[in-house]
PDB file of C-alpha atoms and ligand atoms in Angstrom:
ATOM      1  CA  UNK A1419      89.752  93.726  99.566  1.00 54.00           C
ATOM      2  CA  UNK A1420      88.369  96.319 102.094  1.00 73.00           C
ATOM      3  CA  UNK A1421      89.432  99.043 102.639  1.00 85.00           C
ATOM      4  CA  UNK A1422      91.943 100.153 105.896  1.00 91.00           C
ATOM      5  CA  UNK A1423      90.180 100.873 109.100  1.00 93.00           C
ATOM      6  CA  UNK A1424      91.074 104.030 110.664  1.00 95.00           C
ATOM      7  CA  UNK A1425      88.816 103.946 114.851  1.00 95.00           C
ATOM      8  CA  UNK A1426      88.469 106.744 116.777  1.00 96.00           C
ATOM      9  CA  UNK A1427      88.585 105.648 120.234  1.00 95.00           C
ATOM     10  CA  UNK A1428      89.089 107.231 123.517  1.00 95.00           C
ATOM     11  CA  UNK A1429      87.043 108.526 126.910  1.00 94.00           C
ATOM     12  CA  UNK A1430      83.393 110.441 126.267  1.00 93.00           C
ATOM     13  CA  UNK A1431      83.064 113.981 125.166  1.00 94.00           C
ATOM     14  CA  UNK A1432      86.371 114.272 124.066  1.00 96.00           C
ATOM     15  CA  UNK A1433      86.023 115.571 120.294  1.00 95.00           C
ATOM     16  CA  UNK A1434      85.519 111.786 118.527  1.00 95.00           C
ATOM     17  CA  UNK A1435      82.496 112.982 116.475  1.00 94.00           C
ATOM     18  CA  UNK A1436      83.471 116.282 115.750  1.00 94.00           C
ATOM     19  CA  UNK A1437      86.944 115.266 114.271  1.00 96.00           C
ATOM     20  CA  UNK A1438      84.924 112.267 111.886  1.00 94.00           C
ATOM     21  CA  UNK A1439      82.862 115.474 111.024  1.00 92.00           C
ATOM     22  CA  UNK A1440      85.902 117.417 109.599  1.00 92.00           C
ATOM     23  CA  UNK A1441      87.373 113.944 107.928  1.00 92.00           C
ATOM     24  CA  UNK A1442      84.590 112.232 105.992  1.00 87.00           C
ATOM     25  CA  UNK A1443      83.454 116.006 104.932  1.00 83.00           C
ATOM     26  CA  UNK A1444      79.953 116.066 106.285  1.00 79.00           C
ATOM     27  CA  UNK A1445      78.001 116.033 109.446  1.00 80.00           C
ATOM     28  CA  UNK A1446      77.454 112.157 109.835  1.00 77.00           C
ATOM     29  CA  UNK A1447      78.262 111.852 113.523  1.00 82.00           C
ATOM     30  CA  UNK A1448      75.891 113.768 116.042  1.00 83.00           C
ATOM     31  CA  UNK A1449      78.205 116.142 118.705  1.00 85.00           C
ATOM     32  CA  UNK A1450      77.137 117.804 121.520  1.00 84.00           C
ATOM     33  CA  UNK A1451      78.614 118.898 124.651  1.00 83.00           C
ATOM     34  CA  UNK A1452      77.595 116.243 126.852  1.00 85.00           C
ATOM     35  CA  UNK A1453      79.118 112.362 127.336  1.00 82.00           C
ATOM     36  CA  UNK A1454      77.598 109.819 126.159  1.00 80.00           C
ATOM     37  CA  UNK A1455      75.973 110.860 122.349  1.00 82.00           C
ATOM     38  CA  UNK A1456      77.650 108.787 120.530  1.00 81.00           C
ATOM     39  CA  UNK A1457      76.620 104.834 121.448  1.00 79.00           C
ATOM     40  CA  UNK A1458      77.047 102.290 118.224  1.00 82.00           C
ATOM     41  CA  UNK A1459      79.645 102.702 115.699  1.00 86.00           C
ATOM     42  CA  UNK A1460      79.654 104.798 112.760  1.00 88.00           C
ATOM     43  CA  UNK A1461      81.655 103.799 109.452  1.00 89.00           C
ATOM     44  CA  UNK A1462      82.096 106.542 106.614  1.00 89.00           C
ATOM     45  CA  UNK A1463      84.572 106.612 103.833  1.00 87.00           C
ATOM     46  CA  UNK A1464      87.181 108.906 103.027  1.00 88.00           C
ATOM     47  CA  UNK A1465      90.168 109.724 101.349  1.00 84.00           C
ATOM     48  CA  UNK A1466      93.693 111.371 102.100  1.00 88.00           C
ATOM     49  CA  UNK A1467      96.395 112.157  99.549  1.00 83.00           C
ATOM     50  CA  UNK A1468      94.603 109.225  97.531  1.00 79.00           C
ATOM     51  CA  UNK A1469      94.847 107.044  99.851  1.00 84.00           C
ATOM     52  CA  UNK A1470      90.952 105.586 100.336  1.00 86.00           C
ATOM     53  CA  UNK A1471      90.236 104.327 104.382  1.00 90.00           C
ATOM     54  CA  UNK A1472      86.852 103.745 105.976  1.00 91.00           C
ATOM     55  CA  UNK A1473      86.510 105.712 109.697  1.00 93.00           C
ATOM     56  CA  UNK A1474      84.957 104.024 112.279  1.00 93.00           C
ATOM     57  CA  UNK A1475      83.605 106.491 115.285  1.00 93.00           C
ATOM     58  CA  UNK A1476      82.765 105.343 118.319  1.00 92.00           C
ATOM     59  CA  UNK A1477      81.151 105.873 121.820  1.00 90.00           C
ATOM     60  CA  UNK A1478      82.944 107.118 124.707  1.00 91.00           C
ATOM     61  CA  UNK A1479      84.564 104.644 126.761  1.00 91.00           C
ATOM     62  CA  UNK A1480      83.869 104.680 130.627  1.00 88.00           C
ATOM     63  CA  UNK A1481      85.296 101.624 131.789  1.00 88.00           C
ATOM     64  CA  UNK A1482      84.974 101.336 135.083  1.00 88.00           C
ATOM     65  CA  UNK A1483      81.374 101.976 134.984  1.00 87.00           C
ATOM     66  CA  UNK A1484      78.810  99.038 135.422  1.00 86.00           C
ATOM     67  CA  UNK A1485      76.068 101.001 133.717  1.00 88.00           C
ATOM     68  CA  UNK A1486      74.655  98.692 130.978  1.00 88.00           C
ATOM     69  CA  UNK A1487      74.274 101.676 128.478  1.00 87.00           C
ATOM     70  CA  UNK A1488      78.566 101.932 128.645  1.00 89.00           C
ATOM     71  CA  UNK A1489      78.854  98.534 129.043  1.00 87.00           C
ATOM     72  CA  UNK A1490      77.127  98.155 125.627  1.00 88.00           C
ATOM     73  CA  UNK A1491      78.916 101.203 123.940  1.00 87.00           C
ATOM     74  CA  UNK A1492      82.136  99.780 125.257  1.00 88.00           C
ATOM     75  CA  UNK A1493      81.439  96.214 123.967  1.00 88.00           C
ATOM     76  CA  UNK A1494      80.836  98.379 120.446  1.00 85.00           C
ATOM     77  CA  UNK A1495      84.435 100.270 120.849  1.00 89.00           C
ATOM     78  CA  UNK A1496      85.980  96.770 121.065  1.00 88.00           C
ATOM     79  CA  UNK A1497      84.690  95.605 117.895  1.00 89.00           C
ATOM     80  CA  UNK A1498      86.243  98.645 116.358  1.00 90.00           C
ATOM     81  CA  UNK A1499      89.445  98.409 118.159  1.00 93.00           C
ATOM     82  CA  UNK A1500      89.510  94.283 116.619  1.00 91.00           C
ATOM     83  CA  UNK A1501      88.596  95.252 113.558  1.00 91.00           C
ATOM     84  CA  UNK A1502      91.086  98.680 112.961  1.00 93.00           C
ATOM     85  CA  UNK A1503      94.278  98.950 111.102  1.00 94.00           C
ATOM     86  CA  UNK A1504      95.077 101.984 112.817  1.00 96.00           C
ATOM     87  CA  UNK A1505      93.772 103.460 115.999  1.00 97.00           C
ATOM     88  CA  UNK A1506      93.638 107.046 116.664  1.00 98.00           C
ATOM     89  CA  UNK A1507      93.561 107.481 120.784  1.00 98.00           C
ATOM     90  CA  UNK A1508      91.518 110.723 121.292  1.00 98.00           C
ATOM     91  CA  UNK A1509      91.975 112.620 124.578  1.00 98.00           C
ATOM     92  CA  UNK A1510      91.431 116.010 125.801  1.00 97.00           C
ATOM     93  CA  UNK A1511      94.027 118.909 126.125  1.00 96.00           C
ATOM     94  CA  UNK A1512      91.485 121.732 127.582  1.00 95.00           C
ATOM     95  CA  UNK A1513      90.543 119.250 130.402  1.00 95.00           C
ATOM     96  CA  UNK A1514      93.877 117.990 130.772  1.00 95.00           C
ATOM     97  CA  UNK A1515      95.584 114.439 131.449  1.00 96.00           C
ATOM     98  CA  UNK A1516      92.601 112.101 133.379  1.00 95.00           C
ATOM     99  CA  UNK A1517      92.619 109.095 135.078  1.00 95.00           C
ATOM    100  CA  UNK A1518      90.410 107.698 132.074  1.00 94.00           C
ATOM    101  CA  UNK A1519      92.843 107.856 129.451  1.00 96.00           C
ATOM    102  CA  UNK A1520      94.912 105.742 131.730  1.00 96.00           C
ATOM    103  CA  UNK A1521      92.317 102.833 131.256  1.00 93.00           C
ATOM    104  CA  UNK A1522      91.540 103.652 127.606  1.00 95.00           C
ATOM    105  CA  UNK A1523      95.631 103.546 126.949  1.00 96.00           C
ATOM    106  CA  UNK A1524      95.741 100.055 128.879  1.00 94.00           C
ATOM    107  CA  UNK A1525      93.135  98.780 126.138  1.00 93.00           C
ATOM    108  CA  UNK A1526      94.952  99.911 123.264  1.00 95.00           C
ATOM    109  CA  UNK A1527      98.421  98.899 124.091  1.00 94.00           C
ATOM    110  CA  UNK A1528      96.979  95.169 124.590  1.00 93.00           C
ATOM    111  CA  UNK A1529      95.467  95.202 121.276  1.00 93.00           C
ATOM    112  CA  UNK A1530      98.884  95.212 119.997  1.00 92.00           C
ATOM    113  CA  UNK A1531      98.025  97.367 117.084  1.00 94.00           C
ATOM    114  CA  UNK A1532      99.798 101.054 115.818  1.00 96.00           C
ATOM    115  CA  UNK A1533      97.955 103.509 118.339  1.00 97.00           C
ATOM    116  CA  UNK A1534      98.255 107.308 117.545  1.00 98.00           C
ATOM    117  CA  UNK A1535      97.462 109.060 120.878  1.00 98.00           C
ATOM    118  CA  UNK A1536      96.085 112.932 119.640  1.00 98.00           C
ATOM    119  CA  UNK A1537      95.525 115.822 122.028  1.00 97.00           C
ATOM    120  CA  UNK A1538      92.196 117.443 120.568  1.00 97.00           C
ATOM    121  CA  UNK A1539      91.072 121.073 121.782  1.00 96.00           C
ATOM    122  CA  UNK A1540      94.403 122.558 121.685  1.00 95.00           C
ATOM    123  CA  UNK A1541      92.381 125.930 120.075  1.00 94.00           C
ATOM    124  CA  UNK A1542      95.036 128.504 120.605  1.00 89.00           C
ATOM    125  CA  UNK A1543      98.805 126.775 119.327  1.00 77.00           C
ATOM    126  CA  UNK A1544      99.870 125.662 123.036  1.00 81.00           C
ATOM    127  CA  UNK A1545     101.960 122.618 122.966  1.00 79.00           C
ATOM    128  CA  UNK A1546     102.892 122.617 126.783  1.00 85.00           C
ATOM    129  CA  UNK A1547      99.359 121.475 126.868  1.00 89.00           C
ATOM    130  CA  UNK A1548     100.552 118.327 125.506  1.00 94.00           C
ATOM    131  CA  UNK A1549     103.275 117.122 127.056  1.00 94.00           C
ATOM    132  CA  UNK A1550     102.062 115.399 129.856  1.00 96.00           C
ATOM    133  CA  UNK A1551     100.366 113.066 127.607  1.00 97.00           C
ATOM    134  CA  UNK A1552     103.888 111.484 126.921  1.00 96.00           C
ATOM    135  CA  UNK A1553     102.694 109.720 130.120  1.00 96.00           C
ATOM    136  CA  UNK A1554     100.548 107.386 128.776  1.00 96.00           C
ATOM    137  CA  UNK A1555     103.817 105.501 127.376  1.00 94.00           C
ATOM    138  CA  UNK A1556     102.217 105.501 123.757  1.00 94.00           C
ATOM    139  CA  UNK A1557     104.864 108.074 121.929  1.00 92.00           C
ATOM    140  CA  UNK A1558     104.106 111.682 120.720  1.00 94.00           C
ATOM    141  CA  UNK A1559     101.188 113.338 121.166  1.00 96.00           C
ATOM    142  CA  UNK A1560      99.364 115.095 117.999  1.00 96.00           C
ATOM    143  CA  UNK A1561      98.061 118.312 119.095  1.00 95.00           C
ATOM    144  CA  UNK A1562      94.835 119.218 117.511  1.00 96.00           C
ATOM    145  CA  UNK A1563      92.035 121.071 117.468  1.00 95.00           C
ATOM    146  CA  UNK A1564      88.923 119.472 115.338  1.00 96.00           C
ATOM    147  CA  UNK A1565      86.445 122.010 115.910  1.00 95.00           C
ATOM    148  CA  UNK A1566      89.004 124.484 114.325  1.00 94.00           C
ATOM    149  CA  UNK A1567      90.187 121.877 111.784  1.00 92.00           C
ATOM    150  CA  UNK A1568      94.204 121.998 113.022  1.00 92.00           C
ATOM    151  CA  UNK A1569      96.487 119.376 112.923  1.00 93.00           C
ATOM    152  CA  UNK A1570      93.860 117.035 111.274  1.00 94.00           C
ATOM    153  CA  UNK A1571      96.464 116.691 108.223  1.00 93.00           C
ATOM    154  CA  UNK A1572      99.228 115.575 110.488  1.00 94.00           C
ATOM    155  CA  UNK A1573      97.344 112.715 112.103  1.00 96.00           C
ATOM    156  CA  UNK A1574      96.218 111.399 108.814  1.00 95.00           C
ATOM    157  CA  UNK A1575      99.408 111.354 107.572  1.00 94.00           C
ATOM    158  CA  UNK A1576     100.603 109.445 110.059  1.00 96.00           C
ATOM    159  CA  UNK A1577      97.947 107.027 109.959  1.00 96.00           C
ATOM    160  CA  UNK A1578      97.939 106.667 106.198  1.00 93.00           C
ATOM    161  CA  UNK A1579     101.768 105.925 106.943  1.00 93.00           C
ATOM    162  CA  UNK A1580     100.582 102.418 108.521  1.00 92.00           C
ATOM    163  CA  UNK A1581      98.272 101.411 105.796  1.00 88.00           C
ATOM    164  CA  UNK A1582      99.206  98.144 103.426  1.00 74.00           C
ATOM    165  CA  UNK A1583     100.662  99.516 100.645  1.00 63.00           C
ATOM    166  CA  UNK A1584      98.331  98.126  97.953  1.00 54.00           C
ATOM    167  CA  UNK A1585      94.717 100.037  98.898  1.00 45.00           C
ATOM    168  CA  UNK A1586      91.470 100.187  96.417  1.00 50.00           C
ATOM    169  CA  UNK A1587      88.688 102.420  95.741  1.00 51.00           C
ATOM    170  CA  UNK A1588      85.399 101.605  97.868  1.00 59.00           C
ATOM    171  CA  UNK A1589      83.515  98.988  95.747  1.00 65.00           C
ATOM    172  CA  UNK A1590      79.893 100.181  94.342  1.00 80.00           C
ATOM    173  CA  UNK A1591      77.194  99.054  96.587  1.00 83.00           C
ATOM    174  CA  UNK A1592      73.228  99.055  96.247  1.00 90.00           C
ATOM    175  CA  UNK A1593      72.233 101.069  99.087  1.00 91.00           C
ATOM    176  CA  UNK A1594      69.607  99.774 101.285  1.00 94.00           C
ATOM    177  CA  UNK A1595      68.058 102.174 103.916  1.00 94.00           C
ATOM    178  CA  UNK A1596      65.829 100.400 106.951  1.00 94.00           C
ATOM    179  CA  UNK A1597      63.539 102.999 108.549  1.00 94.00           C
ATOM    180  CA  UNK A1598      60.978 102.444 111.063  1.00 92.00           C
ATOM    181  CA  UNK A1599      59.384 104.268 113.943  1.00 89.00           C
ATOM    182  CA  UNK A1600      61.348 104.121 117.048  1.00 86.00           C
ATOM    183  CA  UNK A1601      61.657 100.512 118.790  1.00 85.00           C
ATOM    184  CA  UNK A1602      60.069  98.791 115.437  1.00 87.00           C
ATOM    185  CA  UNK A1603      63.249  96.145 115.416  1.00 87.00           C
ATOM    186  CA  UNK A1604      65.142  97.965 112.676  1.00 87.00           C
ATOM    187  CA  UNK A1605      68.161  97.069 114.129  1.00 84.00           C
ATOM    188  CA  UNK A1606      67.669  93.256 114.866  1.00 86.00           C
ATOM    189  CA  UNK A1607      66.374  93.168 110.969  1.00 89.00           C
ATOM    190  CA  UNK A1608      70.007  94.838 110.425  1.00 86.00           C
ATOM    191  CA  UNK A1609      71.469  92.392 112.891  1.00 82.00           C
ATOM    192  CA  UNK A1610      69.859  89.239 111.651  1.00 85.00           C
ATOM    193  CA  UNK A1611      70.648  90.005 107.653  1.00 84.00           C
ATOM    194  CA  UNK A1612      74.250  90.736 108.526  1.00 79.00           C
ATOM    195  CA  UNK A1613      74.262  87.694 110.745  1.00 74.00           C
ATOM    196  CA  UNK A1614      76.649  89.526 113.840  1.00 59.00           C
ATOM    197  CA  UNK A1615      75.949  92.006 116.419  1.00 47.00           C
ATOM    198  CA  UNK A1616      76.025  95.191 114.363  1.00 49.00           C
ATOM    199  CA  UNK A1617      74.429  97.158 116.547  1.00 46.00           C
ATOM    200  CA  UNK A1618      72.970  97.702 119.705  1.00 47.00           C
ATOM    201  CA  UNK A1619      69.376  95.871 120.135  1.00 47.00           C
ATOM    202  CA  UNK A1620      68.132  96.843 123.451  1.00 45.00           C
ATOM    203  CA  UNK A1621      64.494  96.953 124.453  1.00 41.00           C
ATOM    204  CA  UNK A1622      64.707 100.157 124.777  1.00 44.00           C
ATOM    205  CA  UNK A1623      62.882 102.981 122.241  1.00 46.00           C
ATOM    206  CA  UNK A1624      66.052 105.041 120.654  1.00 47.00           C
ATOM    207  CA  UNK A1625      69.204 102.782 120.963  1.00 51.00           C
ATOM    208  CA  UNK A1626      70.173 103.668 117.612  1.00 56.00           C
ATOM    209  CA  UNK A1627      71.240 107.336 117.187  1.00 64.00           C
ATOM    210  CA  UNK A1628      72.904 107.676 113.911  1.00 70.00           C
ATOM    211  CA  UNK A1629      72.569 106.169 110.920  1.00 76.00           C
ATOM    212  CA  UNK A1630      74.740 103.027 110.601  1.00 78.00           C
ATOM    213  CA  UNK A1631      76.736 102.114 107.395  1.00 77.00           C
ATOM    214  CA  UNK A1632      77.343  98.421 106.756  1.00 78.00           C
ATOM    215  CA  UNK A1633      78.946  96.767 103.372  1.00 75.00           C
ATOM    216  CA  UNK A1634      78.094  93.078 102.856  1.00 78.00           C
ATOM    217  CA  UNK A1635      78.878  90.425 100.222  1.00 78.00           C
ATOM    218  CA  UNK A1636      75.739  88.061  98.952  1.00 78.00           C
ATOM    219  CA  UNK A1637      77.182  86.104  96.469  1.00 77.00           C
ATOM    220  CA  UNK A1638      79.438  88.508  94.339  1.00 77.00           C
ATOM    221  CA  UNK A1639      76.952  91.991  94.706  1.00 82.00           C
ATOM    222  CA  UNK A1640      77.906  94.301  97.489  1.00 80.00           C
ATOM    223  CA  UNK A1641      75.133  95.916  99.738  1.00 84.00           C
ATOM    224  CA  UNK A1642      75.845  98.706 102.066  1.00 84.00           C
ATOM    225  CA  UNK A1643      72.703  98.212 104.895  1.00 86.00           C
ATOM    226  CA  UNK A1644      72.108 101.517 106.359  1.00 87.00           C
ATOM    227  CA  UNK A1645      70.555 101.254 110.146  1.00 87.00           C
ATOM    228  CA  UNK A1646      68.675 104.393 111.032  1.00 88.00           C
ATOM    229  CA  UNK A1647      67.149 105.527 114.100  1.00 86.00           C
ATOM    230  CA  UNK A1648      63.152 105.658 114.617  1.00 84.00           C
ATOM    231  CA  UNK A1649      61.347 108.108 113.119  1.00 86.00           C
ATOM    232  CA  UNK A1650      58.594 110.171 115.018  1.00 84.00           C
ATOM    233  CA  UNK A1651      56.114 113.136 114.443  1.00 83.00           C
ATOM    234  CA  UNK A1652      57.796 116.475 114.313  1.00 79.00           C
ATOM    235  CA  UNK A1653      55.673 117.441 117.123  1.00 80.00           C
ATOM    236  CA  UNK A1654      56.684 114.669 119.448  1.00 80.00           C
ATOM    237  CA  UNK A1655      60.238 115.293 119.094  1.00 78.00           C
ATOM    238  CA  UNK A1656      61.294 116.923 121.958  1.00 76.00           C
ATOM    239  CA  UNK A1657      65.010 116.833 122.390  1.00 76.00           C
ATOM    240  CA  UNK A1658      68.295 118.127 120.157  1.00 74.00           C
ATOM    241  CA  UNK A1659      69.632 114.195 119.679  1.00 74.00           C
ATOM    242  CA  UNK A1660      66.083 112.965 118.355  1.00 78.00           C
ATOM    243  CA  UNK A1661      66.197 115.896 115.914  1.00 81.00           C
ATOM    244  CA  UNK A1662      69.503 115.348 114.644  1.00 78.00           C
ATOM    245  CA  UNK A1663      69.019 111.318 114.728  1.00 80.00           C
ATOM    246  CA  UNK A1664      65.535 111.857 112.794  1.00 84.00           C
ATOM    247  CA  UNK A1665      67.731 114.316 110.118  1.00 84.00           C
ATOM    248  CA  UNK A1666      70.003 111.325 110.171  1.00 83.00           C
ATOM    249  CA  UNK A1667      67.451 109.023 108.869  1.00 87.00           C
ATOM    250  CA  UNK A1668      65.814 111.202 106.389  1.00 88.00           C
ATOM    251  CA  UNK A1669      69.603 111.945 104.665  1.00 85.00           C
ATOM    252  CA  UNK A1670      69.793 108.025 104.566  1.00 88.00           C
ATOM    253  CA  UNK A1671      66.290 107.591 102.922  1.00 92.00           C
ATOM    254  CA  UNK A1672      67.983 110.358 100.125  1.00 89.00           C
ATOM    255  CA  UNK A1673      71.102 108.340  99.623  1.00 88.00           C
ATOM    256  CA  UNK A1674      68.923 104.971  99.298  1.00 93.00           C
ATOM    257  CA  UNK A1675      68.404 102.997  96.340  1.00 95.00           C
ATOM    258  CA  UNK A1676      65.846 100.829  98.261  1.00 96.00           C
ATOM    259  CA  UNK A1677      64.014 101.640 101.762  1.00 96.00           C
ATOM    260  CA  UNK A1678      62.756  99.065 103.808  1.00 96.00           C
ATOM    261  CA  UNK A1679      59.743 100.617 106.349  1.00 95.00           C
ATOM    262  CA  UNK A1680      59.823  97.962 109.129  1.00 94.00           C
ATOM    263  CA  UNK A1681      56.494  98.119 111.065  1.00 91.00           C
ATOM    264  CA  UNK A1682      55.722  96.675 114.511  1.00 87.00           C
ATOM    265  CA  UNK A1683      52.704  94.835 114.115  1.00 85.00           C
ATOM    266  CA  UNK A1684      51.977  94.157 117.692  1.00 79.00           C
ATOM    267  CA  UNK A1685      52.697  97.671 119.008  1.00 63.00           C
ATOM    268  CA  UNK A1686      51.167  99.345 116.444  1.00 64.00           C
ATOM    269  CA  UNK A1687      50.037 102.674 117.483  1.00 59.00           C
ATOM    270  CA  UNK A1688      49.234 106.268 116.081  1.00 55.00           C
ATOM    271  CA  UNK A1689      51.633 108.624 117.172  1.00 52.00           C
TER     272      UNK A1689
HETATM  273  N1  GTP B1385      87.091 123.965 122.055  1.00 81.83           N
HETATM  274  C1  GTP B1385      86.949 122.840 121.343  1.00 81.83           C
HETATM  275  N2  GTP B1385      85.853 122.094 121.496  1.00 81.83           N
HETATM  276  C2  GTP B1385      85.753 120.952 120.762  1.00 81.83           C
HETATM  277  C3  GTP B1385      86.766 120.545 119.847  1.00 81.83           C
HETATM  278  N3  GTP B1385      86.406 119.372 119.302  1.00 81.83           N
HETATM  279  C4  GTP B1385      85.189 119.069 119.829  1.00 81.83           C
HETATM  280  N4  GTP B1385      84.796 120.016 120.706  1.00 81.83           N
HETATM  281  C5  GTP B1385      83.521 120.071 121.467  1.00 81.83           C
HETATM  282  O1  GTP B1385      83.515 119.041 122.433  1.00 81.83           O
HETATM  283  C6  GTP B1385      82.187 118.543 122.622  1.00 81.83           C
HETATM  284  C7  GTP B1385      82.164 117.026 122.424  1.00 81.83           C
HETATM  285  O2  GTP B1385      82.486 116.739 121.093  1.00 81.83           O
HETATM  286  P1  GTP B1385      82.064 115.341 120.402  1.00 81.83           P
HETATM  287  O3  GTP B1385      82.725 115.337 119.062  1.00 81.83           O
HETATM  288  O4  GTP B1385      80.609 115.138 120.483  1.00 81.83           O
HETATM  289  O5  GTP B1385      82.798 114.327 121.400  1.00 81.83           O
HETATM  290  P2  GTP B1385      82.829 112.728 121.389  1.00 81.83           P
HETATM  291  O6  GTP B1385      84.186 112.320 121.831  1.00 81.83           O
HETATM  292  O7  GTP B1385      82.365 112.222 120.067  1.00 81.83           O
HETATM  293  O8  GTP B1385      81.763 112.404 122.534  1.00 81.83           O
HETATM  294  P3  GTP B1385      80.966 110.996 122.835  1.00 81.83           P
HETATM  295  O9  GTP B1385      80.350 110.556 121.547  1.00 81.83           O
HETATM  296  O10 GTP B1385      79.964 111.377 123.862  1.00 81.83           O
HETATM  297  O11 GTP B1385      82.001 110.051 123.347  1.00 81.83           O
HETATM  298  C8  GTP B1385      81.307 119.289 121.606  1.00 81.83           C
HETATM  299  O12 GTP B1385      80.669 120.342 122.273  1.00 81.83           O
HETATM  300  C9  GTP B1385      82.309 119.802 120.578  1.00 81.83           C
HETATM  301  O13 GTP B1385      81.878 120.979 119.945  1.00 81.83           O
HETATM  302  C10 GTP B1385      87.918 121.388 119.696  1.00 81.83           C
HETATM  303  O14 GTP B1385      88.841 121.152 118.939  1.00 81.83           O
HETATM  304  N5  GTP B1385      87.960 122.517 120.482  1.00 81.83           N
HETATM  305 MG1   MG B1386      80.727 110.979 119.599  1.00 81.83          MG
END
């Protein structure tokens, strides 16, 4: 039996990432202040007054944008939201109540599943900040701050509150790391073993910005595949998110038992 899903769902640049951060214990999930970083999903497993879950972070939802880049995130969100036992609704109490959150609450309530709606960036104790969340119709807002780790133990005590009541430890996998230079097909060799979209395949070099968990079954062995992002030359890495996604891949290659290089034979090139 797996274990409960707790998703982190909710508009971009919100505090998603940084609040996985403070709950699985390590810097998995890349944050910066800008919309948009996070793009597959992100699974890590954790514990909370013994009670084992497995997190699932996501990418910001725009939804009324036609851009294929949220369109794909968004498609990624909904296999998390299908998938959860609990949903944590993430919104933002230094920006305030926005028309977003309206959308994002309209998914969640139709998914028919227990949604806790959380008020992240409330740094300084200011609960008036809060209450105008009460409008998205989805019950009492948590106020929190993740960067400052408050109010984390409140949320997860509510959400442990909806789990089954028979949970197990995470099953012992044989961890398989894929690594590749950028655009190699690392994630359609993911895709293809586990037989589903896992993650996002585009064309494009650089889809895949974290490293991607997945547990599988073959036979009665359990695998977890790890996705990475594409590896380049120090020197040609020119921006913060390649960094962190390269220092991504090389923690996954540590915490490997087996790494599979996946070369592109046709584009293969020096750089
Ligand atoms: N002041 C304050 N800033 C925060 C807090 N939590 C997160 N942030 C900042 O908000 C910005 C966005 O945080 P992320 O965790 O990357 O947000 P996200 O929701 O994962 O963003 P996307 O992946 O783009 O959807 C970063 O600069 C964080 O440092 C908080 O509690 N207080
Ligand atoms: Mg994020």
């Amino acid at each position: 039996m797996a274990n409960p899903l707790i998703a982190l769902v909710g508009r971009p640049n919100v505090g998603k990432s940084t609040f996985f951060n403070k709950v699985v214990g390590r810097k998995l999930s890349i944050t910066e202040d800008r919309p948009g970083v996070t793009r597959d999903r992100l699974y890590a497993d954790a514990n909370w007054r013994g009670k084992y879950f497995t997190m699932v972070d996501t990418g910001g939802l725009e939804l009324k944008s036609e851009d294929v880049m949220w369109r794909e995130i968004a498609k990624q969100a909904d296999v998390a939201i299908d998938t959860a036992d609990v949903i944590l609704f993430f919104t933002d109490g230094r920006d305030g109540l926005h028309p977003s959150d309206y959308d994002v609450a309209d998914i969640l309530r139709r998914s028919h599943k227990p949604v806790i709606l959380v008020v992240n960036k409330i740094d300084d104790y200011s609960p008036e900040k809060v209450y105008e969340f009460y409008s998205l119709g989805l019950g009492e807002p948590f106020a929190v701050s993740a960067e400052h780790s408050q109010g984390i133990g409140d949320v997860l005590d509510e959400a442990i509150s909806y789990f089954p009541q028979t949970t197990i430890e995470p099953v012992p996998s044989l961890k398989i790391a894929v690594v590749g230079k950028p655009n190699a097909g690392k994630s359609s060799l993911v895709n293809r073993i586990l037989g589903s979209e896992r993650s996002i395949v585009t064309p494009m070099a650089g889809t895949t910005r974290d490293a991607i968990d997945t547990l599988f079954y073959r036979g009665d062995k359990a695998y977890t595949i790890i996705d990475t992002a594409g590896i380049r030359k120090k020197k040609n890495v020119d921006d913060d998110v390649e960094y962190y996604s390269n220092m991504r891949a090389f923690d996954a290659v540590r915490r490997s038992d087996v790494c599979v290089l996946v070369v592109d034979t046709i584009g293969l090139e020096v750089s």
